[in-house]
Coordinates of C-alpha atoms in Angstrom, one line a residue:
Chain O
M1 CA 68.3 100.5 37.4
K2 CA 70.3 103.6 38.1
R3 CA 67.0 105.3 40.0
E4 CA 66.5 102.3 42.2
N5 CA 70.1 102.5 42.2
E6 CA 69.2 106.1 43.6
F7 CA 66.7 106.2 46.2
A8 CA 68.3 103.2 47.7
V9 CA 71.4 105.4 48.2
G10 CA 69.4 108.3 49.4
L11 CA 66.9 105.9 51.6
V12 CA 70.0 104.4 53.5
V13 CA 71.4 108.0 54.1
I14 CA 69.0 110.2 54.5
A15 CA 68.1 107.3 57.6
A16 CA 71.7 107.0 58.7
L17 CA 71.8 110.4 59.0
A18 CA 69.0 111.5 61.3
L19 CA 69.6 108.0 62.6
I20 CA 72.7 109.7 63.9
V21 CA 71.7 113.1 64.9
G22 CA 68.5 111.7 66.5
G23 CA 70.3 108.7 68.7
A24 CA 73.4 111.6 69.1
L25 CA 71.1 114.1 70.0
W26 CA 68.2 111.5 72.3
L27 CA 72.0 110.0 74.2
S28 CA 73.2 113.6 75.3
G29 CA 69.9 114.4 75.9
A30 CA 69.6 117.6 74.2
H31 CA 66.4 120.2 74.9
L32 CA 66.2 121.1 70.8
G33 CA 64.1 124.2 70.4
R34 CA 64.9 125.3 74.0
T35 CA 67.0 128.4 74.8
E36 CA 69.4 127.3 77.3
A37 CA 71.8 129.4 79.7
V38 CA 75.1 128.7 80.1
Y39 CA 76.6 129.3 83.9
T40 CA 80.2 129.1 84.6
A41 CA 81.4 128.2 87.6
R42 CA 84.9 128.6 89.1
F43 CA 87.0 125.5 91.3
R44 CA 90.0 124.8 92.6
T45 CA 90.0 121.7 91.5
V46 CA 87.0 119.7 89.5
G47 CA 87.5 116.2 90.7
G48 CA 85.4 113.5 88.6
L49 CA 83.8 115.8 86.4
G50 CA 83.4 116.6 82.7
A51 CA 82.1 117.1 79.7
G52 CA 78.8 115.9 79.6
S53 CA 78.7 115.1 83.4
P54 CA 74.6 116.1 84.8
V55 CA 74.2 119.4 86.6
V56 CA 71.8 118.4 89.9
L57 CA 69.5 120.9 91.3
R58 CA 68.1 119.3 94.4
G59 CA 68.8 115.9 92.8
V60 CA 66.5 116.4 88.8
R61 CA 68.6 116.9 86.6
V62 CA 68.8 120.7 84.6
G63 CA 71.4 120.5 82.6
R64 CA 74.8 119.0 81.6
I65 CA 78.9 120.7 81.9
E66 CA 79.3 121.9 79.4
A67 CA 83.3 122.5 78.5
I68 CA 86.1 123.0 81.2
R69 CA 88.7 124.6 81.4
L70 CA 92.0 126.1 83.0
A71 CA 91.9 129.6 84.2
P72 CA 94.5 131.7 85.9
G73 CA 94.9 131.9 89.5
N74 CA 95.2 127.7 90.0
W75 CA 91.5 128.0 89.2
V76 CA 89.2 125.7 87.1
E77 CA 86.1 127.5 85.5
A78 CA 83.1 125.2 84.0
D79 CA 80.5 125.7 81.7
L80 CA 77.1 124.7 83.0
K81 CA 74.4 124.9 80.4
M82 CA 71.5 124.8 82.3
Y83 CA 67.6 123.9 80.3
S84 CA 65.6 126.5 79.8
G85 CA 63.0 127.2 82.2
V86 CA 65.2 126.3 85.3
T87 CA 65.8 129.8 87.8
P88 CA 68.9 128.6 89.4
P89 CA 69.2 129.7 93.0
A90 CA 69.4 132.7 94.6
K91 CA 73.0 133.3 95.8
P92 CA 74.2 129.9 93.8
A93 CA 76.9 127.6 94.7
V94 CA 78.0 124.6 93.0
I95 CA 79.1 121.6 94.7
A96 CA 80.8 119.1 92.2
A97 CA 80.9 115.5 94.1
S98 CA 80.3 111.9 93.0
A99 CA 77.0 111.0 92.3
S100 CA 77.2 106.6 93.0
L101 CA 80.7 104.7 93.6
F102 CA 81.2 103.5 89.9
G103 CA 83.0 107.2 88.6
E104 CA 80.2 108.6 88.1
W105 CA 80.1 112.7 88.7
A106 CA 77.5 115.3 88.9
A107 CA 77.9 119.4 89.7
T108 CA 75.0 120.2 92.4
L109 CA 73.4 123.5 92.5
I110 CA 73.1 125.0 95.8
S111 CA 72.5 128.2 97.3
S112 CA 74.9 129.6 99.5
E113 CA 72.9 130.9 102.1
P114 CA 73.1 129.9 104.4
P115 CA 76.9 128.7 103.5
P116 CA 77.0 125.1 104.2
A117 CA 78.0 123.0 107.3
D118 CA 80.6 122.0 106.3
P119 CA 83.8 124.1 107.3
N120 CA 85.8 123.1 104.5
I121 CA 83.5 123.5 101.7
R122 CA 82.8 126.8 103.6
Q123 CA 85.9 127.8 103.2
A124 CA 86.7 127.0 99.4
L125 CA 83.1 128.6 98.4
E126 CA 84.5 131.7 99.9
E127 CA 87.1 132.0 98.7
A128 CA 85.9 131.0 95.1
Q129 CA 83.7 133.4 95.6
A130 CA 86.4 136.4 97.0
V131 CA 87.7 135.8 93.7
G132 CA 84.2 137.6 92.0
G133 CA 83.9 137.9 88.3
G134 CA 80.0 136.9 88.3
K135 CA 81.1 133.3 88.6
W136 CA 79.5 131.2 91.1
P137 CA 81.7 129.6 93.2
G138 CA 82.1 126.1 93.1
A139 CA 83.5 123.3 96.0
T140 CA 84.6 119.8 95.2
L141 CA 83.6 117.4 97.9
P142 CA 86.5 114.0 98.2
D143 CA 86.3 111.2 96.0
I144 CA 84.7 108.3 96.4
G145 CA 88.0 106.4 95.7
Q146 CA 89.4 108.8 98.4
L147 CA 87.1 108.3 100.8
T148 CA 87.7 103.6 100.5
A149 CA 91.0 104.5 100.4
Q150 CA 90.6 105.2 103.6
A151 CA 88.3 102.8 104.6
S152 CA 90.5 100.7 102.9
R153 CA 93.4 101.6 106.0
I154 CA 91.2 101.0 108.6
A155 CA 90.6 97.8 107.1
T156 CA 93.8 97.2 106.8
D157 CA 94.7 98.4 110.5
I158 CA 91.8 96.7 112.1
G159 CA 93.1 92.9 109.9
T160 CA 96.2 93.0 111.5
V161 CA 95.1 93.9 115.3
A162 CA 92.0 90.4 114.4
A163 CA 96.0 89.1 113.4
R164 CA 97.3 89.6 116.5
V165 CA 94.6 89.0 118.5
Q166 CA 93.7 85.7 116.5
S167 CA 97.8 84.5 117.2
A168 CA 97.7 86.3 120.3
F169 CA 94.4 84.5 120.9
D170 CA 95.6 80.1 120.5
S171 CA 93.8 77.9 122.7
Q172 CA 95.8 77.7 125.4
A173 CA 95.5 81.4 125.9
V174 CA 91.8 81.1 126.1
M175 CA 92.3 78.4 128.8
D176 CA 94.0 80.7 130.8
L177 CA 91.5 83.2 130.3
R178 CA 89.1 81.6 130.8
R179 CA 90.7 80.1 134.4
S180 CA 91.9 84.0 134.9
I181 CA 87.9 85.2 134.4
H182 CA 86.9 81.8 137.3
D183 CA 89.5 83.3 139.8
F184 CA 88.8 86.6 139.2
G185 CA 84.8 86.0 139.8
Q186 CA 86.3 84.3 143.0
V187 CA 88.6 87.3 143.8
A188 CA 85.4 89.1 143.1
D189 CA 83.4 86.9 145.6
R190 CA 85.5 87.1 148.1
L191 CA 86.3 91.1 148.2
A192 CA 82.5 91.1 147.9
R193 CA 82.3 89.1 151.6
V194 CA 85.6 90.9 153.3
T195 CA 83.5 94.7 151.6
N196 CA 80.8 92.9 153.9
E197 CA 82.8 91.8 156.4
Q198 CA 84.2 95.6 156.8
A199 CA 81.1 97.7 156.2
D200 CA 80.1 95.6 159.5
V201 CA 83.3 96.6 160.6
I202 CA 83.1 100.0 159.5
G203 CA 79.8 100.2 161.1
D204 CA 81.1 99.1 164.4
V205 CA 84.0 101.2 164.3
G206 CA 81.6 104.2 163.4
S207 CA 79.7 103.5 166.6
N208 CA 82.2 103.2 168.4
L209 CA 83.5 106.6 167.1
Q210 CA 80.3 107.8 167.7
H211 CA 80.3 106.8 171.4
G212 CA 83.4 108.0 171.9
S213 CA 82.8 111.2 170.1
D214 CA 79.7 111.1 172.4
A215 CA 82.7 110.6 175.6
L216 CA 84.4 113.0 174.4
A217 CA 82.4 115.5 174.5
R218 CA 81.5 114.8 177.9
A219 CA 84.5 115.1 179.0
A220 CA 85.2 117.7 177.5
T221 CA 81.6 119.2 179.0
D222 CA 83.3 117.6 182.5
L223 CA 87.1 119.6 182.1
K224 CA 84.8 122.4 181.1
A225 CA 83.7 122.7 184.4
T226 CA 87.1 121.3 186.3
L227 CA 89.0 124.6 184.5
G228 CA 85.5 126.4 186.2
R229 CA 86.8 125.3 189.7
V230 CA 90.0 125.8 188.8
D231 CA 89.4 129.2 188.0
T232 CA 87.5 129.4 191.4
A233 CA 90.3 127.7 193.4
T234 CA 92.7 130.3 191.3
N235 CA 90.5 133.0 192.8
Q236 CA 90.7 131.5 196.5
G237 CA 93.9 130.8 197.0
Q238 CA 93.8 127.2 196.8
L239 CA 96.0 126.8 194.0
A240 CA 99.0 128.3 195.8
T241 CA 98.6 126.1 198.8
I242 CA 98.2 123.4 195.7
L243 CA 101.6 124.0 195.0
N244 CA 103.1 124.2 197.7
N245 CA 102.6 120.6 199.0
T246 CA 103.7 119.8 196.2
A247 CA 107.2 121.1 196.4
A248 CA 107.1 119.8 199.7
T249 CA 106.4 116.2 198.3
S250 CA 108.7 116.6 195.8
T251 CA 111.6 117.4 198.3
D252 CA 110.1 114.6 200.8
L253 CA 109.9 112.5 196.8
R254 CA 113.6 113.8 196.1
S255 CA 115.0 112.3 199.9
A256 CA 113.0 109.4 200.0
S257 CA 115.0 109.0 196.1
Q258 CA 118.5 109.0 197.7
D259 CA 117.6 106.4 200.6
F260 CA 117.0 104.4 198.3
R261 CA 119.7 104.2 196.6
Q262 CA 121.8 104.7 199.5
L263 CA 120.3 101.2 199.9
M264 CA 120.7 100.2 196.7
A265 CA 124.1 100.6 197.5
A266 CA 124.1 98.6 200.6
A267 CA 122.0 95.5 198.3
N268 CA 124.8 95.8 195.7
R269 CA 127.4 95.1 198.8
N270 CA 125.2 92.4 200.5
Q271 CA 124.7 91.3 196.8
E272 CA 128.9 91.0 196.4
S273 CA 128.6 89.0 199.8
L274 CA 126.0 86.9 198.4
V275 CA 127.3 86.2 195.7
R276 CA 131.0 85.0 197.8
V277 CA 128.2 82.4 199.6
L278 CA 127.1 81.5 196.7
Q279 CA 130.3 80.4 196.0
N280 CA 131.3 78.9 198.9
A281 CA 127.5 76.7 199.0
D282 CA 128.6 75.8 195.8
T283 CA 131.7 74.7 196.3
I284 CA 130.6 72.5 199.6
F285 CA 127.7 71.2 196.1
S286 CA 129.8 70.5 194.2
R287 CA 132.1 68.2 197.0
I288 CA 129.1 67.1 198.3
S289 CA 128.3 66.0 194.7
N290 CA 131.8 64.5 193.4
R291 CA 131.8 62.7 197.0
S292 CA 134.6 64.3 197.9
G293 CA 134.7 65.8 202.0
T294 CA 132.2 64.5 205.1
L295 CA 128.9 65.7 203.6
G296 CA 129.8 63.9 200.6
L297 CA 131.2 60.6 202.5
L298 CA 128.5 60.4 203.9
V299 CA 125.8 61.1 201.1
A300 CA 127.6 58.6 198.8
D301 CA 128.1 56.2 201.6
S302 CA 124.9 54.2 202.7
A303 CA 126.5 52.5 204.9
L304 CA 128.0 55.0 207.0
Y305 CA 124.2 57.0 206.7
R306 CA 123.1 53.5 208.3
E307 CA 125.8 53.8 211.0
T308 CA 125.4 57.8 211.4
T309 CA 121.2 57.0 211.9
L310 CA 122.3 53.8 213.9
T311 CA 124.6 56.1 216.3
M312 CA 122.2 58.9 216.4
I313 CA 119.8 56.9 217.9
Q314 CA 121.8 54.9 220.2
L315 CA 122.6 59.1 221.6
R316 CA 118.7 60.0 221.5
Q317 CA 118.7 56.4 224.3
L318 CA 122.0 57.8 225.7
L319 CA 120.6 60.2 226.4
S320 CA 117.0 59.6 227.3
D321 CA 118.4 56.9 230.0
I322 CA 120.6 59.9 231.0
Q323 CA 117.9 62.2 231.3
A324 CA 116.1 59.1 233.4
N325 CA 119.1 57.9 235.6
P326 CA 121.1 61.1 236.0
R327 CA 123.5 59.1 239.1
K328 CA 124.5 56.2 236.7
Y329 CA 126.1 58.4 234.6
F330 CA 127.6 61.2 237.4
T331 CA 128.1 61.1 240.7
F332 CA 126.9 64.7 242.1
S333 CA 128.2 65.7 245.6
V334 CA 128.8 69.0 247.6
F335 CA 131.2 67.9 249.5
Chain R
M1 CA 120.8 85.2 52.7
I2 CA 121.7 88.8 52.3
Q3 CA 120.6 89.0 49.0
A4 CA 116.8 88.3 50.0
I5 CA 117.0 90.5 52.6
G6 CA 118.4 93.3 50.4
R7 CA 115.2 92.0 47.5
R8 CA 112.4 92.3 49.7
S9 CA 113.8 95.8 51.3
I10 CA 113.7 97.3 47.6
S11 CA 110.6 95.8 46.8
G12 CA 108.9 97.1 49.6
I13 CA 110.7 100.4 49.0
E14 CA 109.3 99.7 45.9
A15 CA 105.7 98.8 47.0
V16 CA 105.7 102.4 48.7
G17 CA 107.0 104.4 45.8
R18 CA 103.6 102.1 43.5
F19 CA 101.5 103.0 46.5
G20 CA 102.2 107.0 46.6
H21 CA 103.1 107.1 42.8
F22 CA 98.6 105.3 42.8
L23 CA 97.4 107.8 45.6
M24 CA 98.5 110.6 43.2
D25 CA 96.5 109.1 39.9
L26 CA 93.6 109.1 42.5
G27 CA 93.7 112.3 43.1
R28 CA 94.7 113.8 39.8
A29 CA 91.5 111.4 39.0
L30 CA 89.5 113.0 41.4
S31 CA 89.5 115.8 39.2
D32 CA 87.5 114.0 37.1
V33 CA 83.7 114.1 38.3
G34 CA 82.0 114.3 35.0
V35 CA 83.5 110.2 34.3
W36 CA 83.9 108.8 38.1
A37 CA 80.3 111.1 39.3
Q38 CA 78.1 109.4 37.3
L39 CA 79.6 105.4 39.0
L40 CA 79.1 106.6 42.4
I41 CA 75.9 105.8 42.6
G42 CA 76.0 102.5 41.7
Q43 CA 79.0 101.4 43.9
M44 CA 77.4 103.6 46.8
R45 CA 74.7 101.2 46.1
R46 CA 76.8 97.7 45.8
I47 CA 78.6 98.9 48.4
G48 CA 76.5 99.7 51.3
V49 CA 73.1 99.3 50.7
D50 CA 73.5 95.2 49.5
S51 CA 76.1 94.8 52.6
L52 CA 73.4 95.9 54.8
P53 CA 72.2 92.3 55.5
V54 CA 75.3 91.1 56.3
A55 CA 76.6 93.9 58.9
L56 CA 73.6 94.3 60.5
F57 CA 73.6 90.7 60.9
I58 CA 76.8 90.3 63.4
A59 CA 75.8 93.5 64.7
A60 CA 72.5 92.3 65.9
F61 CA 74.3 88.9 66.9
T62 CA 77.5 91.2 68.9
G63 CA 75.1 93.2 71.0
V64 CA 73.5 89.9 71.7
V65 CA 76.9 88.5 73.1
L66 CA 77.7 92.1 74.6
A67 CA 74.3 92.3 77.4
L68 CA 75.3 88.7 78.3
Q69 CA 78.9 89.1 78.8
A70 CA 78.1 92.2 80.6
S71 CA 75.7 91.3 82.9
Y72 CA 77.3 87.5 83.4
T73 CA 80.8 90.1 84.6
F74 CA 78.9 92.4 86.6
T75 CA 76.8 89.9 89.0
G76 CA 77.2 90.5 92.3
A77 CA 79.7 93.7 91.6
V78 CA 78.8 96.4 89.7
P79 CA 74.8 97.5 89.1
L80 CA 73.0 95.7 86.1
Y81 CA 72.6 99.4 84.4
F82 CA 76.0 98.8 83.5
V83 CA 74.5 96.7 80.4
G84 CA 73.7 99.5 78.7
T85 CA 76.7 101.7 79.4
L86 CA 78.5 98.4 78.0
V87 CA 76.4 97.9 74.8
G88 CA 76.7 101.8 73.9
K89 CA 80.2 102.5 74.7
T90 CA 82.3 99.0 72.8
M91 CA 79.4 99.1 70.6
M92 CA 80.0 102.7 69.1
L93 CA 83.3 102.6 70.1
E94 CA 85.1 99.7 68.6
L95 CA 83.0 97.1 67.4
G96 CA 80.5 99.0 65.3
P97 CA 82.9 99.9 63.1
V98 CA 85.7 97.4 63.2
L99 CA 83.5 93.9 63.0
T100 CA 81.7 95.5 60.0
G101 CA 84.9 96.4 58.7
L102 CA 86.2 93.3 58.9
A103 CA 83.4 91.7 57.3
L104 CA 83.2 94.5 54.4
A105 CA 87.0 93.8 54.3
G106 CA 85.5 90.1 52.8
R107 CA 82.9 91.6 51.3
V108 CA 83.6 93.8 49.4
G109 CA 87.3 94.3 49.4
A110 CA 87.3 90.7 47.9
S111 CA 85.0 91.6 45.3
M112 CA 87.2 94.9 44.2
A113 CA 90.1 92.8 43.6
A114 CA 88.0 89.8 42.4
E115 CA 86.7 92.2 40.3
L116 CA 89.4 94.6 39.2
G117 CA 91.7 91.5 39.3
T118 CA 89.4 90.0 36.6
M119 CA 89.7 92.7 34.1
K120 CA 93.2 93.1 34.5
V121 CA 93.9 89.6 33.4
T122 CA 91.5 89.9 30.1
E123 CA 93.1 93.3 29.8
Q124 CA 90.0 95.1 30.0
V125 CA 92.0 98.4 32.1
D126 CA 93.6 98.6 28.8
A127 CA 91.1 98.2 27.1
L128 CA 89.8 101.2 28.6
E129 CA 92.9 103.5 28.8
T130 CA 92.7 103.1 24.5
L131 CA 89.2 104.2 24.9
A132 CA 90.9 107.3 26.5
Y133 CA 89.4 106.2 30.1
D134 CA 91.4 106.9 33.0
P135 CA 91.3 103.2 35.0
Q136 CA 91.9 105.1 38.0
S137 CA 88.8 107.8 37.9
Y138 CA 86.6 104.9 36.1
L139 CA 87.4 102.8 38.5
V140 CA 89.4 103.4 41.4
V141 CA 87.5 106.9 42.9
P142 CA 84.0 105.5 42.6
R143 CA 85.0 102.3 44.7
V144 CA 87.0 104.3 47.3
L145 CA 84.3 107.5 47.5
A146 CA 81.1 105.0 47.6
A147 CA 83.3 102.9 49.8
T148 CA 84.7 105.9 52.5
L149 CA 80.8 107.7 52.3
M150 CA 78.7 104.4 53.0
F151 CA 80.8 103.0 55.9
P152 CA 79.9 104.9 58.1
V153 CA 76.3 105.1 57.6
I154 CA 76.9 101.0 57.4
V155 CA 78.5 101.5 60.7
S156 CA 75.7 103.4 62.3
F157 CA 73.1 101.3 61.2
A158 CA 75.6 99.2 62.8
I159 CA 75.8 100.7 66.6
A160 CA 72.0 100.9 66.1
T161 CA 71.2 97.1 65.9
G162 CA 73.7 96.7 68.1
I163 CA 72.3 98.2 71.0
I164 CA 68.9 97.2 70.3
T165 CA 69.4 93.5 70.2
G166 CA 71.6 94.0 73.5
W167 CA 68.6 96.3 75.6
L168 CA 66.0 93.8 74.2
T169 CA 68.3 90.7 75.4
S170 CA 68.4 92.5 78.3
L171 CA 64.9 93.1 78.8
A172 CA 63.9 89.0 77.5
L173 CA 67.1 87.4 79.6
L174 CA 68.7 90.0 82.1
D175 CA 65.0 90.9 84.0
L176 CA 66.6 94.6 83.9
S177 CA 64.1 97.0 82.6
T178 CA 64.0 99.7 79.7
P179 CA 65.0 103.1 82.2
D180 CA 68.0 101.3 83.7
F181 CA 69.6 100.0 80.5
I182 CA 69.1 103.5 79.0
K183 CA 70.2 105.0 81.9
G184 CA 73.2 102.7 81.8
L185 CA 73.3 103.7 77.9
K186 CA 73.3 107.6 79.0
L187 CA 75.6 107.5 81.8
F188 CA 78.8 108.1 80.5
Y189 CA 78.1 109.1 77.1
L190 CA 79.7 111.4 75.0
F191 CA 78.9 112.8 71.2
K192 CA 82.8 111.5 70.9
D193 CA 81.5 108.1 70.8
V194 CA 79.7 108.3 67.7
W195 CA 81.9 110.8 65.0
F196 CA 84.8 109.2 67.0
G197 CA 83.4 105.3 65.5
L198 CA 81.3 107.2 62.4
L199 CA 85.5 108.6 60.8
K200 CA 87.1 105.1 62.3
S201 CA 84.4 103.6 59.9
A202 CA 84.9 105.9 56.8
S203 CA 89.1 105.5 56.8
F204 CA 88.4 102.0 57.0
G205 CA 86.2 102.1 54.3
F206 CA 88.9 103.7 51.7
T207 CA 91.6 101.8 53.5
I208 CA 89.3 98.8 52.1
A209 CA 88.6 100.0 48.6
L210 CA 91.7 101.2 48.1
V211 CA 93.5 98.0 49.1
G212 CA 90.8 95.7 47.2
C213 CA 91.5 98.4 44.2
I214 CA 95.2 98.6 44.3
V215 CA 95.7 94.2 44.9
G216 CA 93.5 94.0 42.3
L217 CA 94.8 96.5 39.1
A218 CA 97.7 94.7 40.5
T219 CA 96.6 91.4 39.3
R220 CA 99.3 89.1 36.9
G221 CA 98.7 85.3 36.0
G222 CA 95.2 84.9 34.7
A223 CA 92.6 83.1 37.1
E224 CA 95.2 82.1 39.8
G225 CA 96.7 85.2 39.5
V226 CA 92.9 86.7 41.3
G227 CA 92.5 83.9 43.4
R228 CA 95.9 85.4 45.0
S229 CA 94.8 89.3 45.2
T230 CA 91.6 88.6 46.6
T231 CA 93.0 86.8 49.1
R232 CA 95.7 89.4 49.5
A233 CA 93.1 92.1 49.4
V234 CA 91.0 90.3 52.4
V235 CA 94.3 89.8 54.3
F236 CA 96.1 93.3 53.7
S237 CA 93.1 95.2 54.2
A238 CA 92.0 93.0 57.8
I239 CA 95.9 94.1 58.6
F240 CA 95.3 97.7 57.6
I241 CA 91.8 97.6 59.9
L242 CA 93.1 96.6 63.3
V243 CA 96.5 99.1 62.5
L244 CA 94.1 101.7 61.6
D245 CA 91.6 100.7 65.3
A246 CA 94.6 101.2 67.0
F247 CA 96.2 104.5 65.6
W248 CA 92.7 106.2 65.9
A249 CA 92.3 104.6 69.6
V250 CA 96.3 106.7 70.0
V251 CA 95.4 110.3 69.0
L252 CA 91.5 110.2 68.9
L253 CA 90.9 108.8 72.7

């Protein structure tokens, strides 16, 4: 019984030890029996990198982070344990970056020749390299959390803008906007028509301008010829004659102007007489209109008018009769 | 009421004193290697090897449930290979040691309390003392040492069993490939996870055995007292396991 106990217990313990050791080695990815090289990288911050994080070269896992510690000068040093047979790149540098959206970080080995395109990474690597000490320079990319936080802020802003647009564009606003678009379309049509018409007008104007330009050119030519003639006339003394004639004409014109002024003064005087005549006439016409005076009575009274007419007829008959029979009315004797 | 509080306070302080006295006796008995060494293997067999089926049964179904619940939680949001991460981490850090400890508190702690309580009420412990055997080195040390040594062994098997059943469940029910499961398992693995779980399980084994022995040797009142001691041993062991679990989490994580 005692030996049986010892065997069972021994078997279980050995199996458990094998399980623990084997499992731990398998899970940690340790490579027994092979020499592993340890290098140290220097970072300002290691982000989410931790002991056990993978070290990656061109996408292939080639080691793990063995330890991380704070170092003087506000640096952080990380020990990278590399599998045997792995050759680091020339002038190696280490980039700590998030490997996935779920908090996995990895240290990626790169060559610092040529330097990375990202200016921040390049500056961080140069700063770490400047310290020296045979440690690899390291830089850390922004955490996924920082990127997602930034994206979240952007999304929030977009959401706010969308909410404002949504509140501003209710059904009435949409109808107004549709109406505005329709009106704008009509305006655009009209503008197109006007533009076409104005294009024609502008074409005509252009054509007229061209004609005008041609006429101006001709006028310039004529002016040039005239100036030539003037120049010729000046040379022969004709211009002096013209100027003398012009002076005489100007004297005559001044005299005529004086006569005209006198004439206008006389006209003003006659105008006053005329005004008085017109006033008298107006008085006469007023009296006629008011049926006062002889003419007024004559105009207003039809019986008088008829009597006057009859009298005139009888007077004309009397004159005729006197012309026909003078002896009847006049007695002519010499002696 | 004040008297009752005072009595309970004094009783509690006396219990702490008895516990300290018990630990001192235990420490002194460790030097009596010739007595407890020949009993150790037998206790290791009883406490460890014979408890394996219960522990593995519990761990197997724990792994299945963990994988299914993880896939249920991760659907649509988190990659499914995190099932391996969750199963591995949870089994190593928490459920492996704690569930095994609770299960063995019922099996081992109750067994010790009942066995030692029966020996106490039937005056077999007094007979040992009469025969010049130290009950501590003859009864307590082999049990406490066996439990302390064998609990990590049992828990390591339980962890492995839980991970294996979680992997099989992922293959059979979750459409998760073996490389993906292993990728998740290795993703956040730290060696600390292993020794943290084993250290916890060793402390659980020590506590369960110690509580079983203390309660068993303090048994009074015949068969009824034995039953009461058995119950108390299980309850106290479970409480101490949970308190220790929180303690180690605070101290070591």
